[in-house]
C-alpha positions as MATLAB code, in Angstrom:
seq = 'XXXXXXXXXXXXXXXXXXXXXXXXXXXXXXXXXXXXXXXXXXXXXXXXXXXXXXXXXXXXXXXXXXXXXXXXXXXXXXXXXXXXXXXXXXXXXXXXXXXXXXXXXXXXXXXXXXXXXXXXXXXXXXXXXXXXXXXXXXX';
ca = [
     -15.733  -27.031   29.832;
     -15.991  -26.890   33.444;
     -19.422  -25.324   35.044;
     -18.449  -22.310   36.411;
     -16.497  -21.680   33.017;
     -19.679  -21.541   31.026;
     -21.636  -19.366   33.424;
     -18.117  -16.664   33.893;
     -18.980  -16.931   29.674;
     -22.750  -16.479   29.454;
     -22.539  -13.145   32.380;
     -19.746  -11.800   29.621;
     -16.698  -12.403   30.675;
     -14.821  -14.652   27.652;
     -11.496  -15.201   28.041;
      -9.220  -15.312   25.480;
      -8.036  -19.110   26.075;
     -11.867  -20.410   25.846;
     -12.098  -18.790   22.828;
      -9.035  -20.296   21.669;
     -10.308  -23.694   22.906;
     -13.258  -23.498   21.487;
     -11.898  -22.735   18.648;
      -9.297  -25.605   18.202;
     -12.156  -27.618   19.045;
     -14.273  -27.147   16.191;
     -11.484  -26.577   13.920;
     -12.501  -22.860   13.437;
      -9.953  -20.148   12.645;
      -9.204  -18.361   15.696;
      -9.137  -14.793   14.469;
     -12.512  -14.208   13.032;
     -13.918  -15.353   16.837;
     -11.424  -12.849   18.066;
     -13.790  -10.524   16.418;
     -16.485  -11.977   17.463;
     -15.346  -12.097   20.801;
     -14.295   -8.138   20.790;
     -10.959   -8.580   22.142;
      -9.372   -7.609   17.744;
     -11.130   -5.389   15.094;
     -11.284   -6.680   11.752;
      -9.168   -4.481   10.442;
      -6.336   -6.079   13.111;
      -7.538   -9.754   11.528;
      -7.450   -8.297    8.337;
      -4.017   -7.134    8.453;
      -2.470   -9.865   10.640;
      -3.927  -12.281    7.879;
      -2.328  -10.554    5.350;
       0.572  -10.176    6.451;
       0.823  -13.726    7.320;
      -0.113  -14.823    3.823;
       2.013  -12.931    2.217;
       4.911  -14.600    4.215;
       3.578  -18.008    3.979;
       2.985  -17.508   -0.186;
       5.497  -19.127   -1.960;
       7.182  -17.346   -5.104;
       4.916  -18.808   -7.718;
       1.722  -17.824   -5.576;
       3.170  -14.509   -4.974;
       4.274  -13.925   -8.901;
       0.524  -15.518   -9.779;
      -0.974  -12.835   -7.436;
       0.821  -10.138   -9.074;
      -0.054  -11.369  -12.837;
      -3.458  -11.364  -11.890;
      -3.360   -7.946  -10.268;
      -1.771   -6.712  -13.705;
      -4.167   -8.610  -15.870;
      -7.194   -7.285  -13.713;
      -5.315   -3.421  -14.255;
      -5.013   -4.097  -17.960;
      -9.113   -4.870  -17.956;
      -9.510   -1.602  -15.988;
      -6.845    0.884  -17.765;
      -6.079   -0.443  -21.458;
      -4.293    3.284  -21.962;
      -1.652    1.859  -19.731;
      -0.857   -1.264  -20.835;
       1.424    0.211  -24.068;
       4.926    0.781  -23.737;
       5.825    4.179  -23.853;
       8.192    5.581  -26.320;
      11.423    7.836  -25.975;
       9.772   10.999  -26.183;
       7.542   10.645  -23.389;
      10.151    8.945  -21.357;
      11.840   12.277  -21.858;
       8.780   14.089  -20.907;
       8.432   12.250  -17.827;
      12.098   12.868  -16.751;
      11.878   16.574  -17.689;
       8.585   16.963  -15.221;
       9.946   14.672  -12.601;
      13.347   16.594  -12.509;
      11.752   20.081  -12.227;
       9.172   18.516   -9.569;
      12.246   17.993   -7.616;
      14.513   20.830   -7.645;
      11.061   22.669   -6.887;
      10.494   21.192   -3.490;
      14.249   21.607   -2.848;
      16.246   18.674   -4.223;
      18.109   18.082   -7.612;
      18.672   15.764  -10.291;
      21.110   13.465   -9.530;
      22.900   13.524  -13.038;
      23.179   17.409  -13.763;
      25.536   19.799  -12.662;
      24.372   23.314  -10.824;
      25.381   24.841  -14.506;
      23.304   22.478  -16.337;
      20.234   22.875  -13.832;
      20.895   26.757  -14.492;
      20.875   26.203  -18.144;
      18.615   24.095  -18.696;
      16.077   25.063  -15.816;
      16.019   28.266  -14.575;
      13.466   30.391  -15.849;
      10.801   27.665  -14.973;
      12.186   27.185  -11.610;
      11.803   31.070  -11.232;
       8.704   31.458  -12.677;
       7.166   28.713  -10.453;
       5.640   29.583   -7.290;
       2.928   27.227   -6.433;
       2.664   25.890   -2.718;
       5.085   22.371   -3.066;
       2.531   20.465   -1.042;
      -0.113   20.696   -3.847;
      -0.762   18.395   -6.150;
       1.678   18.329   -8.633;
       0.547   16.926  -11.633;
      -1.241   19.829  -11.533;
       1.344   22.843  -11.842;
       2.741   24.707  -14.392;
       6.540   24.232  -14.785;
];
């Protein structure tokens, strides 16, 4: 590093090639010292790492990442980790169709006579604000 470099450096004013020199240098990753350095935030390195990992993974390092991530959810939810059966599949569908034709769209698989039939009195009767929480409403 030239003179002049290091004192420009010491009064402040890094630039982003000596950090990058530096860096290559020592063999040091270059975002963390982009941190350092203020010219990122972490959460910029953070995400840029990511994303770059993710695109660099190959499929078994993906598909190990995402067994462990379900094994780790099993260890933290064990109510979730049983199949469920046909009746609450049906319950599910039931809530999720009337959560839609309440914020204004429809079932994909049922006529307008069938929604009608099979629908309309809790569609009526249900008033809440859309944009609250829905698990929480009353069909």
């Amino acid at each position: 590093m030239h003179p002049s470099t290091l004192v420009r450096q010491l009064d402040g004013e890094v630039k982003v090639g000596t950090v990058v020199a530096i860096c290559r240098a020592y063999g040091a990753p270059i975002l963390p010292a982009f941190v350092a350095a203020g010219f990122i935030t972490s959460d910029e390195a953070e995400r840029t790492s990511t994303e770059a990992a993710l695109r660099d993974a190959s499929d078994r390092q993906l598909a190990e990442e995402i067994l462990r991530r379900v094994i780790e959810a099993e260890r933290e939810h064990p109510e979730l980790t049983e199949p469920l059966d046909d009746d609450q599949v049906d319950e599910a569908v039931e809530k999720s169709n009337i959560r839609r034709l309440n914020v204004g769209g429809r079932p994909d698989t049922l006529t307008d006579e069938e929604i009608a039939e099979r629908y309309g009195d809790r569609i009526a009767a249900d008033t809440s604000d859309p944009e609250q929480d829905l698990d929480h409403r009353t069909p």
